Amino acid sequence: MDQTIVEALLLGLLEGLTEFIPVSSTGHILLAGHFLGFQSTGKAFEVLIQLGAILAILSVYFGRLWRILTDLPRDQRTQRFVLGILIAFLPAAVLGALGHSFIKTVLFETPKLICIMLIIGGIVLLLVDRMPLKARYHDIMDFPLSTYLKIGLFQCLAMIPGTSRSGATIVGSMLMGVDKRAAAEFSFFLAMPTMAGAFAYDLFKNRDILSATDLPIIATGFVAAFVMAVIVVRYLLDYVSRHGYALFGWWRLVVGTVGLIALFAFG
């Protein structure tokens, strides 16, 4: 098997494993790609394989999404929830479009920054997980509209690779009074428009430089990400309900520290 395909397979598995847990999938993929010497056209691979993770969560939540779709025309609670998702999505959509070039050409190319953000995010996650926060919201469909917006603003922090989209939304949700399980579940729902938008925008921006030779690599990463993400989504909510987020905080600290040591040692 071609070495690049093997690398794409490994990176796809890593994407699926880390996309929905608060450890920064993009940070992990960029670091792994750096040390593997993996290069993708326009850094598109790292974004486009997220479609596998998007389809994974759509498949797991298909029944609930279908109910939301059928209830939407007549149920005010459902209408309010969909509006809340859109409100939470808009800040990252606007900032991501405005800062796309800087994010892809500068932040994506700075491994030391990724490691530092992994460490900082790990410390924040450990601290917030241990704080005696009083949960006021237990159902993702019942947040105040202002809370949806604040969580969306927290998601903007994930424009810096290594921060973690899910980590930013989960921490923001918990600080806004959302319980741990609902925080993770809302990050799933917010991921759908956010990741789909990033996928579509990146595909559009790279439409002139991607070629047929890129398709097998992207397809391999996509399939691997889909399979692994399905497994993670099925079990994550029960895990965080019982154990919280400490494991992921320590995970970030270890990966960020090892990454910095490797960068200083090997470049």
Rosetta silent file (secondary structure, phi, psi, omega in degrees, C-alpha in Angstrom):
SEQUENCE: MDQTIVEALLLGLLEGLTEFIPVSSTGHILLAGHFLGFQSTGKAFEVLIQLGAILAILSVYFGRLWRILTDLPRDQRTQRFVLGILIAFLPAAVLGALGHSFIKTVLFETPKLICIMLIIGGIVLLLVDRMPLKARYHDIMDFPLSTYLKIGLFQCLAMIPGTSRSGATIVGSMLMGVDKRAAAEFSFFLAMPTMAGAFAYDLFKNRDILSATDLPIIATGFVAAFVMAVIVVRYLLDYVSRHGYALFGWWRLVVGTVGLIALFAFG
SCORE:     score description
SCORE:     0.000 S_00000001
   1 L     0.000  137.935 -179.788    0.000    0.000    0.000 S_00000001
   2 L   -58.118  138.389 -176.383    1.263    3.477   -0.885 S_00000001
   3 H   -59.916  -37.389 -179.732    2.824    5.246    2.101 S_00000001
   4 H   -65.051  -37.135  177.879    0.680    8.353    1.576 S_00000001
   5 H   -65.933  -40.876  177.047   -2.501    6.241    1.684 S_00000001
   6 H   -61.146  -43.889  178.221   -1.321    4.639    4.929 S_00000001
   7 H   -63.089  -40.789  177.790   -0.679    8.078    6.391 S_00000001
   8 H   -63.437  -38.492  177.679   -4.122    9.247    5.232 S_00000001
   9 H   -62.723  -47.219 -179.883   -5.676    6.187    6.893 S_00000001
  10 H   -63.527  -42.438 -179.690   -3.905    6.894   10.184 S_00000001
  11 H   -68.844  -34.409  176.387   -4.818   10.573   10.081 S_00000001
  12 H   -65.058  -43.237  176.232   -8.435    9.726    9.262 S_00000001
  13 H   -61.402  -40.378  179.108   -8.651    7.404   12.267 S_00000001
  14 H   -65.382  -39.487  176.614   -7.112   10.145   14.391 S_00000001
  15 H   -60.684  -48.553 -179.343   -9.693   12.659   13.089 S_00000001
  16 H   -63.809  -36.896 -179.948  -12.591   10.359   13.931 S_00000001
  17 H   -67.637  -37.810 -168.840  -11.174    9.596   17.371 S_00000001
  18 H  -105.412   -9.880 -173.001  -10.574   13.211   18.369 S_00000001
  19 L   -61.059  -41.417 -172.341  -13.222   15.290   16.543 S_00000001
  20 L  -105.496    5.432  171.837  -15.939   15.072   19.182 S_00000001
  21 L  -107.741  152.019 -169.066  -13.816   14.877   22.307 S_00000001
  22 L   -80.950   59.193 -178.698  -12.303   18.109   23.682 S_00000001
  23 L  -125.142   -0.742  179.477   -8.695   17.504   22.623 S_00000001
  24 L    76.760   93.067  177.214   -8.534   19.307   19.225 S_00000001
  25 H   -64.235  -42.903 -179.360   -8.751   17.004   16.228 S_00000001
  26 H   -62.445  -42.523  177.702   -7.171   19.624   13.964 S_00000001
  27 H   -60.398  -43.846  179.367   -4.278   20.081   16.371 S_00000001
  28 H   -63.912  -43.674 -177.835   -3.670   16.326   16.524 S_00000001
  29 H   -67.550  -41.915  179.347   -3.836   15.915   12.744 S_00000001
  30 H   -65.039  -40.896  177.635   -1.542   18.868   12.045 S_00000001
  31 H   -66.120  -46.377  179.475    1.021   17.650   14.582 S_00000001
  32 H   -62.208  -42.267  178.139    0.860   14.073   13.334 S_00000001
  33 H   -62.587  -37.158  178.709    1.105   15.278    9.739 S_00000001
  34 H   -62.029  -47.492 -176.705    4.105   17.423   10.646 S_00000001
  35 H   -76.257  -25.915  175.801    6.049   14.536   12.172 S_00000001
  36 H   -80.744  -15.432 -174.726    4.985   12.104    9.415 S_00000001
  37 L    76.293   23.180 -177.500    6.000   14.597    6.753 S_00000001
  38 L   -79.602  129.531  178.605    2.461   14.439    5.324 S_00000001
  39 L  -124.033  129.303  176.249    1.609   17.250    2.920 S_00000001
  40 L  -116.293  152.523 -178.893   -1.860   17.914    1.517 S_00000001
  41 H   -62.636  117.646  177.631   -2.851   20.296   -1.261 S_00000001
  42 H    60.525   22.594 -175.556   -3.718   23.636    0.319 S_00000001
  43 H    54.119   30.092 -176.973   -4.043   21.917    3.708 S_00000001
  44 L   -77.440  -34.043 -177.794   -7.436   20.776    2.386 S_00000001
  45 H   -53.490  -44.200 -175.564   -7.178   17.172    3.575 S_00000001
  46 H   -61.697  -27.929  179.601   -7.287   18.223    7.228 S_00000001
  47 H   -94.335  -42.070 -173.145  -10.622   19.977    6.697 S_00000001
  48 H   -68.777  -30.039  178.987  -12.265   17.839    4.020 S_00000001
  49 L   -71.596  -10.069  175.344  -12.001   14.554    5.924 S_00000001
  50 H   -63.808  -18.609  176.561  -14.213   16.152    8.569 S_00000001
  51 H   -59.292  -33.878  176.863  -17.087   15.234    6.250 S_00000001
  52 H   -61.417  -42.165  178.567  -16.636   11.678    7.514 S_00000001
  53 H   -68.627  -36.568  177.854  -17.156   12.847   11.081 S_00000001
  54 H   -61.837  -47.918 -179.157  -20.170   14.944   10.016 S_00000001
  55 H   -65.960  -30.387  177.511  -21.825   11.946    8.367 S_00000001
  56 H   -62.922  -47.215 -178.019  -21.019    9.840   11.437 S_00000001
  57 H   -71.895  -31.106  174.921  -22.944   12.121   13.754 S_00000001
  58 H   -64.600  -38.802 -179.813  -25.773   12.433   11.227 S_00000001
  59 H   -70.134  -40.513 -179.327  -26.094    8.646   11.125 S_00000001
  60 H   -68.454  -38.309 -176.103  -26.046    8.252   14.917 S_00000001
  61 L  -101.000   18.042 -174.497  -28.549   11.082   15.454 S_00000001
  62 H   -57.044  -45.500 -178.172  -30.673   10.425   12.369 S_00000001
  63 H   -60.170  -45.155 -178.893  -33.809    9.529   14.343 S_00000001
  64 H   -69.876  -38.711  178.030  -33.648   12.635   16.487 S_00000001
  65 H   -64.375  -37.470  178.164  -32.791   14.870   13.547 S_00000001
  66 H   -64.326  -40.708  178.002  -35.756   13.489   11.636 S_00000001
  67 H   -63.876  -41.346  177.675  -38.068   14.288   14.565 S_00000001
  68 H   -60.909  -42.949 -179.184  -36.692   17.822   14.704 S_00000001
  69 H   -64.418  -42.949 -178.280  -37.289   18.217   10.972 S_00000001
  70 H   -74.326  -29.452  179.039  -40.865   16.942   11.129 S_00000001
  71 H   -82.119  -18.967 -171.919  -41.689   18.972   14.268 S_00000001
  72 L   -55.442  -43.396 -176.437  -40.119   22.173   12.967 S_00000001
  73 L   -66.209  -22.250 -171.216  -43.156   23.563   11.055 S_00000001
  74 L  -125.935  -12.959 -173.932  -45.523   23.329   14.039 S_00000001
  75 L  -106.187  118.530 -176.251  -43.610   23.066   17.317 S_00000001
  76 H   -66.552  -36.464  179.493  -42.380   26.329   18.877 S_00000001
  77 H   -62.700  -42.429  178.187  -39.851   24.597   21.140 S_00000001
  78 H   -66.595  -41.634  178.080  -38.228   22.924   18.142 S_00000001
  79 H   -60.375  -40.660 -179.679  -38.256   26.183   16.186 S_00000001
  80 H   -67.373  -37.768  178.594  -36.546   27.941   19.088 S_00000001
  81 H   -65.464  -45.381  178.942  -33.888   25.219   19.316 S_00000001
  82 H   -62.164  -40.339  175.464  -33.083   25.426   15.604 S_00000001
  83 H   -61.283  -40.831  178.537  -32.867   29.216   15.931 S_00000001
  84 H   -61.950  -40.463  177.263  -30.497   28.727   18.875 S_00000001
  85 H   -62.035  -43.893  179.561  -28.230   26.473   16.786 S_00000001
  86 H   -63.387  -41.202  178.654  -28.133   29.097   14.020 S_00000001
  87 H   -63.018  -42.150  179.919  -27.331   31.845   16.543 S_00000001
  88 H   -68.828  -30.284 -177.656  -24.511   29.768   18.008 S_00000001
  89 H   -76.251  -33.973 -169.779  -23.163   28.946   14.546 S_00000001
  90 H   -59.838  -44.096 -178.229  -23.027   32.484   13.124 S_00000001
  91 H   -57.484  -45.155 -179.654  -20.040   33.944   15.066 S_00000001
  92 H   -68.950  -34.485  178.988  -17.665   31.176   13.945 S_00000001
  93 H   -62.600  -45.956 -178.818  -19.064   31.286   10.397 S_00000001
  94 H   -67.920  -48.774 -178.128  -18.346   35.001   10.059 S_00000001
  95 H   -65.122  -39.402 -179.642  -14.935   34.899   11.765 S_00000001
  96 H   -64.650  -39.937  178.513  -13.895   31.771    9.884 S_00000001
  97 H   -67.689  -42.378 -179.338  -14.731   33.317    6.517 S_00000001
  98 H   -68.371  -36.090 -174.654  -12.941   36.577    7.330 S_00000001
  99 L  -104.659   14.805 -173.269   -9.852   34.892    8.748 S_00000001
 100 H   -54.583  -49.020 -176.402   -9.652   31.838    6.469 S_00000001
 101 H   -62.775  -45.905 -179.495   -6.394   32.766    4.761 S_00000001
 102 H   -64.073  -41.451 -178.960   -4.605   33.678    8.010 S_00000001
 103 H   -62.609  -46.386 -174.717   -5.842   30.530    9.750 S_00000001
 104 H   -75.174  -36.834 -172.989   -4.726   28.198    6.938 S_00000001
 105 H   -94.145  -20.459 -178.599   -1.403   29.837    6.030 S_00000001
 106 L  -113.723  -60.893 -175.035   -0.183   30.989    9.465 S_00000001
 107 H   -65.865  -39.398  179.202   -1.920   29.221   12.363 S_00000001
 108 H   -67.880  -17.283 -176.541   -2.035   25.823   10.629 S_00000001
 109 H  -103.670   19.617 -175.948    1.696   26.105    9.979 S_00000001
 110 L  -124.153   81.677 -176.245    2.746   26.762   13.594 S_00000001
 111 H   -58.703  -35.893 -179.051    3.218   23.442   15.450 S_00000001
 112 H   -64.207  -39.728  177.504    4.596   25.095   18.600 S_00000001
 113 H   -61.431  -41.952  179.441    1.445   27.218   18.915 S_00000001
 114 H   -59.353  -46.648  179.927   -0.671   24.058   18.595 S_00000001
 115 H   -62.410  -42.183  179.212    1.236   22.366   21.410 S_00000001
 116 H   -63.220  -42.031  179.362    0.961   25.420   23.640 S_00000001
 117 H   -67.898  -34.179  175.052   -2.786   25.645   23.035 S_00000001
 118 H   -60.892  -44.019 -178.942   -3.173   21.937   23.801 S_00000001
 119 H   -67.509  -48.149  179.987   -1.466   22.492   27.160 S_00000001
 120 H   -61.078  -44.841  179.290   -3.392   25.663   28.008 S_00000001
 121 H   -63.169  -35.952  177.422   -6.672   24.045   26.989 S_00000001
 122 H   -63.716  -43.159  178.379   -5.864   20.987   29.081 S_00000001
 123 H   -62.741  -45.861  179.562   -5.298   23.109   32.178 S_00000001
 124 H   -60.701  -44.144 -178.032   -8.550   25.034   31.564 S_00000001
 125 H   -63.223  -41.704  178.554  -10.501   21.811   31.034 S_00000001
 126 H   -64.550  -41.477 -179.061   -9.170   20.287   34.253 S_00000001
 127 H   -66.454  -46.537 -178.430   -9.989   23.427   36.237 S_00000001
 128 H   -66.604  -37.250 -179.772  -13.512   23.804   34.837 S_00000001
 129 H   -62.976  -29.508 -177.642  -14.225   20.084   35.278 S_00000001
 130 H   -94.074  -10.142 -179.184  -13.398   20.402   38.989 S_00000001
 131 L   -67.998  142.032  179.122  -15.243   23.667   39.612 S_00000001
 132 L   -79.219   62.984 -177.394  -18.416   23.349   41.722 S_00000001
 133 L   -76.179  139.315  178.098  -20.586   24.719   38.935 S_00000001
 134 L   -92.446  116.005 -178.741  -24.335   24.647   39.465 S_00000001
 135 L   -78.022  122.247  178.156  -26.042   23.135   36.424 S_00000001
 136 L  -104.630  -19.663 -175.568  -29.213   25.024   35.486 S_00000001
 137 E  -124.257  127.050 -177.111  -29.778   23.526   32.053 S_00000001
 138 L  -121.283   -7.019  179.749  -30.066   19.802   31.371 S_00000001
 139 L  -125.894  125.048 -174.212  -31.802   19.755   27.989 S_00000001
 140 H   -65.121  -15.288 -179.177  -30.112   21.286   24.954 S_00000001
 141 H   -87.056   -2.231 -173.274  -33.467   22.449   23.582 S_00000001
 142 H  -119.003   16.878  177.118  -34.194   24.705   26.558 S_00000001
 143 L   -70.727  148.922  168.784  -31.214   27.076   26.735 S_00000001
 144 L   -63.027  151.337 -179.885  -31.962   30.824   26.677 S_00000001
 145 H   -59.752  -33.937  178.513  -31.160   32.347   23.284 S_00000001
 146 H   -64.975  -31.748  178.467  -28.454   34.453   24.923 S_00000001
 147 H   -69.949  -40.039  175.420  -26.774   31.256   26.144 S_00000001
 148 H   -57.496  -43.279 -179.031  -26.700   29.837   22.611 S_00000001
 149 H   -64.701  -45.269 -179.011  -24.967   33.031   21.468 S_00000001
 150 H   -62.191  -40.565  177.145  -22.396   32.960   24.272 S_00000001
 151 H   -63.453  -39.809  176.710  -21.542   29.338   23.522 S_00000001
 152 H   -61.313  -36.436  176.837  -21.146   30.292   19.861 S_00000001
 153 H   -67.810  -38.406  175.214  -18.699   33.023   20.851 S_00000001
 154 H   -61.053  -37.736 -178.994  -16.697   30.485   22.842 S_00000001
 155 H   -60.039  -28.612 -179.559  -16.552   28.293   19.732 S_00000001
 156 H   -60.670  -25.360  178.375  -14.674   31.085   17.932 S_00000001
 157 H   -60.525  -25.194 -177.354  -11.663   30.354   20.137 S_00000001
 158 H   -73.366   -2.235  172.641  -11.261   27.117   18.176 S_00000001
 159 H   -62.510  -23.641  175.730  -10.040   29.106   15.162 S_00000001
 160 L   -86.738  113.390 -177.907   -6.664   28.679   16.854 S_00000001
 161 L   -60.981  138.356 -174.929   -5.625   25.064   16.156 S_00000001
 162 L   103.266  -15.727  179.465   -4.994   23.145   19.344 S_00000001
 163 L   -77.276  -46.312 -179.546   -7.864   24.868   21.162 S_00000001
 164 L    92.874  118.009  176.651  -10.571   22.342   20.147 S_00000001
 165 H   -62.146  -49.683  179.633  -13.975   23.236   18.786 S_00000001
 166 H   -65.825  -37.929  179.212  -15.736   20.759   21.055 S_00000001
 167 H   -62.483  -43.459 -179.917  -13.535   21.774   23.993 S_00000001
 168 H   -64.684  -43.025 -178.933  -14.357   25.457   23.582 S_00000001
 169 H   -70.713  -36.821  179.726  -18.099   24.811   23.296 S_00000001
 170 H   -67.005  -47.548  178.259  -18.121   22.334   26.199 S_00000001
 171 H   -61.840  -45.559  178.259  -16.207   24.675   28.528 S_00000001
 172 H   -59.547  -43.097  179.399  -18.367   27.610   27.454 S_00000001
 173 H   -62.309  -45.924 -178.761  -21.540   25.588   28.009 S_00000001
 174 H   -63.821  -38.822  177.840  -20.485   24.458   31.483 S_00000001
 175 H   -68.274  -23.208  177.248  -19.586   28.012   32.491 S_00000001
 176 L   -87.533    3.557  176.327  -23.047   29.071   31.288 S_00000001
 177 L    96.935   17.001  179.033  -24.698   26.544   33.642 S_00000001
 178 E   -91.605  139.887  179.226  -25.108   23.535   31.329 S_00000001
 179 L   -72.985  166.011 -169.883  -24.530   20.075   32.813 S_00000001
 180 H   -62.635  -41.266 -179.247  -21.654   17.936   31.501 S_00000001
 181 H   -67.369  -46.622 -179.435  -23.728   15.554   29.386 S_00000001
 182 H   -65.015  -32.669  178.051  -25.802   18.302   27.766 S_00000001
 183 H   -62.007  -43.780  178.816  -22.609   20.311   27.094 S_00000001
 184 H   -67.920  -40.858 -178.579  -21.187   17.415   25.085 S_00000001
 185 H   -65.836  -40.553  178.840  -24.468   16.797   23.287 S_00000001
 186 H   -65.302  -34.509  177.264  -24.847   20.431   22.287 S_00000001
 187 H   -62.487  -32.179  175.095  -21.307   20.378   20.906 S_00000001
 188 H   -61.922  -51.066 -176.033  -22.475   17.511   18.641 S_00000001
 189 H   -66.355  -39.095  179.119  -25.389   19.529   17.276 S_00000001
 190 H   -69.682  -26.460  178.554  -23.343   22.694   16.848 S_00000001
 191 H   -63.593  -33.098 -173.747  -20.681   20.661   15.042 S_00000001
 192 H   -59.443  -57.822  178.954  -23.070   19.819   12.208 S_00000001
 193 H   -70.366  -33.695 -177.198  -23.480   23.309   10.663 S_00000001
 194 H   -65.684  -49.604 -178.410  -20.004   24.438   11.749 S_00000001
 195 H   -71.533  -37.298  177.123  -18.125   21.523   10.210 S_00000001
 196 H   -63.385  -41.035  177.952  -20.373   21.387    7.152 S_00000001
 197 H   -64.592  -43.397  178.579  -19.775   25.097    6.590 S_00000001
 198 H   -62.858  -41.043  178.808  -16.001   24.719    7.008 S_00000001
 199 H   -61.260  -50.613 -177.089  -16.021   21.768    4.610 S_00000001
 200 H   -63.805  -42.451 -177.712  -18.005   23.607    1.929 S_00000001
 201 H   -67.438  -41.721 -179.587  -16.003   26.821    2.251 S_00000001
 202 H   -68.027  -38.318  177.492  -12.627   25.043    2.150 S_00000001
 203 H   -62.845  -41.456  178.269  -13.686   22.957   -0.845 S_00000001
 204 H   -63.487  -45.052 -177.215  -14.737   26.146   -2.635 S_00000001
 205 H   -66.819  -28.302 -176.828  -11.485   27.955   -1.803 S_00000001
 206 L  -104.508   13.277 -173.614   -9.357   25.007   -3.006 S_00000001
 207 L   -61.218  -28.146 -176.028  -11.452   24.086   -6.055 S_00000001
 208 L   -88.228  -15.018 -176.571   -8.755   25.237   -8.495 S_00000001
 209 L  -110.271  -15.948  175.443   -5.800   23.443   -6.901 S_00000001
 210 L   -75.601  145.556 -179.516   -7.321   20.084   -5.954 S_00000001
 211 L  -134.357  175.947 -179.037   -6.938   17.362   -8.574 S_00000001
 212 H   -61.839  -26.987 -179.941   -8.000   13.771   -9.170 S_00000001
 213 H   -69.497  -19.912  178.639   -4.776   12.563   -7.547 S_00000001
 214 H   -80.354  -20.524 -171.786   -5.954   14.039   -4.236 S_00000001
 215 H   -63.128  -46.156  179.730   -9.218   12.046   -4.241 S_00000001
 216 H   -60.508  -36.429 -179.876   -7.896    8.629   -3.085 S_00000001
 217 H   -67.503  -47.952 -179.891   -6.074   10.263   -0.170 S_00000001
 218 H   -64.876  -41.150 -179.553   -9.092   12.315    0.905 S_00000001
 219 H   -63.197  -40.124  178.400  -11.454    9.354    0.426 S_00000001
 220 H   -62.613  -46.795  178.782   -9.273    7.122    2.615 S_00000001
 221 H   -64.161  -37.623  179.790   -9.191    9.689    5.393 S_00000001
 222 H   -61.517  -50.127 -177.991  -12.929   10.280    5.039 S_00000001
 223 H   -63.440  -44.537  179.836  -13.884    6.599    5.451 S_00000001
 224 H   -62.188  -41.818  179.246  -11.526    6.101    8.391 S_00000001
 225 H   -64.276  -39.834  179.930  -12.852    9.233   10.115 S_00000001
 226 H   -61.022  -50.528 -176.494  -16.452    8.100    9.613 S_00000001
 227 H   -62.539  -46.887 -177.994  -15.952    4.655   11.161 S_00000001
 228 H   -68.562  -38.936 -179.047  -14.002    5.907   14.169 S_00000001
 229 H   -65.432  -36.590  177.234  -16.327    8.874   14.801 S_00000001
 230 H   -58.373  -44.616  179.953  -19.395    6.604   14.891 S_00000001
 231 H   -62.366  -45.666 -177.426  -17.783    4.597   17.694 S_00000001
 232 H   -64.350  -47.455 -176.497  -16.821    7.711   19.668 S_00000001
 233 H   -62.082  -36.122 -177.905  -20.222    9.429   19.369 S_00000001
 234 H   -65.929  -27.494 -172.559  -22.063    6.307   20.529 S_00000001
 235 H  -114.484  -12.193 -171.475  -20.144    6.095   23.800 S_00000001
 236 H   -66.028  -44.531 -174.975  -18.983    9.629   24.672 S_00000001
 237 H   -61.178  -43.266  178.624  -22.121   10.957   26.393 S_00000001
 238 H   -64.379  -37.205 -179.540  -22.341    8.047   28.814 S_00000001
 239 H   -64.562  -50.412 -176.041  -18.644    8.366   29.593 S_00000001
 240 H   -68.964  -27.620  176.614  -18.707   12.087   30.428 S_00000001
 241 H   -62.496  -36.689 -177.242  -21.900   11.636   32.464 S_00000001
 242 H   -89.611  -36.741 -168.805  -20.042    9.213   34.735 S_00000001
 243 H  -118.904   -9.526 -178.549  -16.468   10.473   34.640 S_00000001
 244 L    74.021 -155.550 -170.978  -16.436   14.091   33.460 S_00000001
 245 L  -115.398   10.209 -175.894  -13.656   15.561   31.320 S_00000001
 246 H   -59.320  -41.556 -179.563  -10.508   15.051   33.415 S_00000001
 247 H   -55.239  -41.243 -176.485   -9.156   12.301   31.132 S_00000001
 248 H   -74.100  -30.811  174.588   -9.240   14.653   28.162 S_00000001
 249 H   -64.079  -46.193  177.570   -7.525   17.425   30.112 S_00000001
 250 H   -65.728  -38.673  176.931   -4.642   15.109   30.980 S_00000001
 251 H   -54.626  -48.688 -179.056   -4.614   13.799   27.390 S_00000001
 252 H   -61.505  -43.203 -179.566   -4.091   17.345   26.123 S_00000001
 253 H   -61.460  -43.250 -179.103   -1.302   18.005   28.605 S_00000001
 254 H   -65.950  -49.727 -177.752    0.566   14.849   27.621 S_00000001
 255 H   -63.740  -43.772  179.969    0.224   15.359   23.854 S_00000001
 256 H   -63.140  -42.103 -179.540    1.109   19.060   24.058 S_00000001
 257 H   -68.297  -47.722  178.360    4.171   18.435   26.245 S_00000001
 258 H   -61.252  -39.055  178.338    5.436   15.489   24.181 S_00000001
 259 H   -61.764  -45.103  178.512    4.855   17.537   21.028 S_00000001
 260 H   -62.477  -43.366  179.273    6.912   20.465   22.324 S_00000001
 261 H   -60.848  -44.165 -179.687    9.742   18.155   23.390 S_00000001
 262 H   -65.932  -38.253  179.058    9.733   16.478   19.965 S_00000001
 263 H   -65.089  -42.143  178.521    9.701   19.832   18.163 S_00000001
 264 H   -69.626  -32.100 -178.051   12.692   21.100   20.136 S_00000001
 265 H   -80.694  -39.440 -172.630   14.508   17.799   19.697 S_00000001
 266 H  -118.633  -14.659  179.996   13.776   17.073   16.029 S_00000001
 267 L    84.710    0.000    0.000   12.305   20.268   14.574 S_00000001
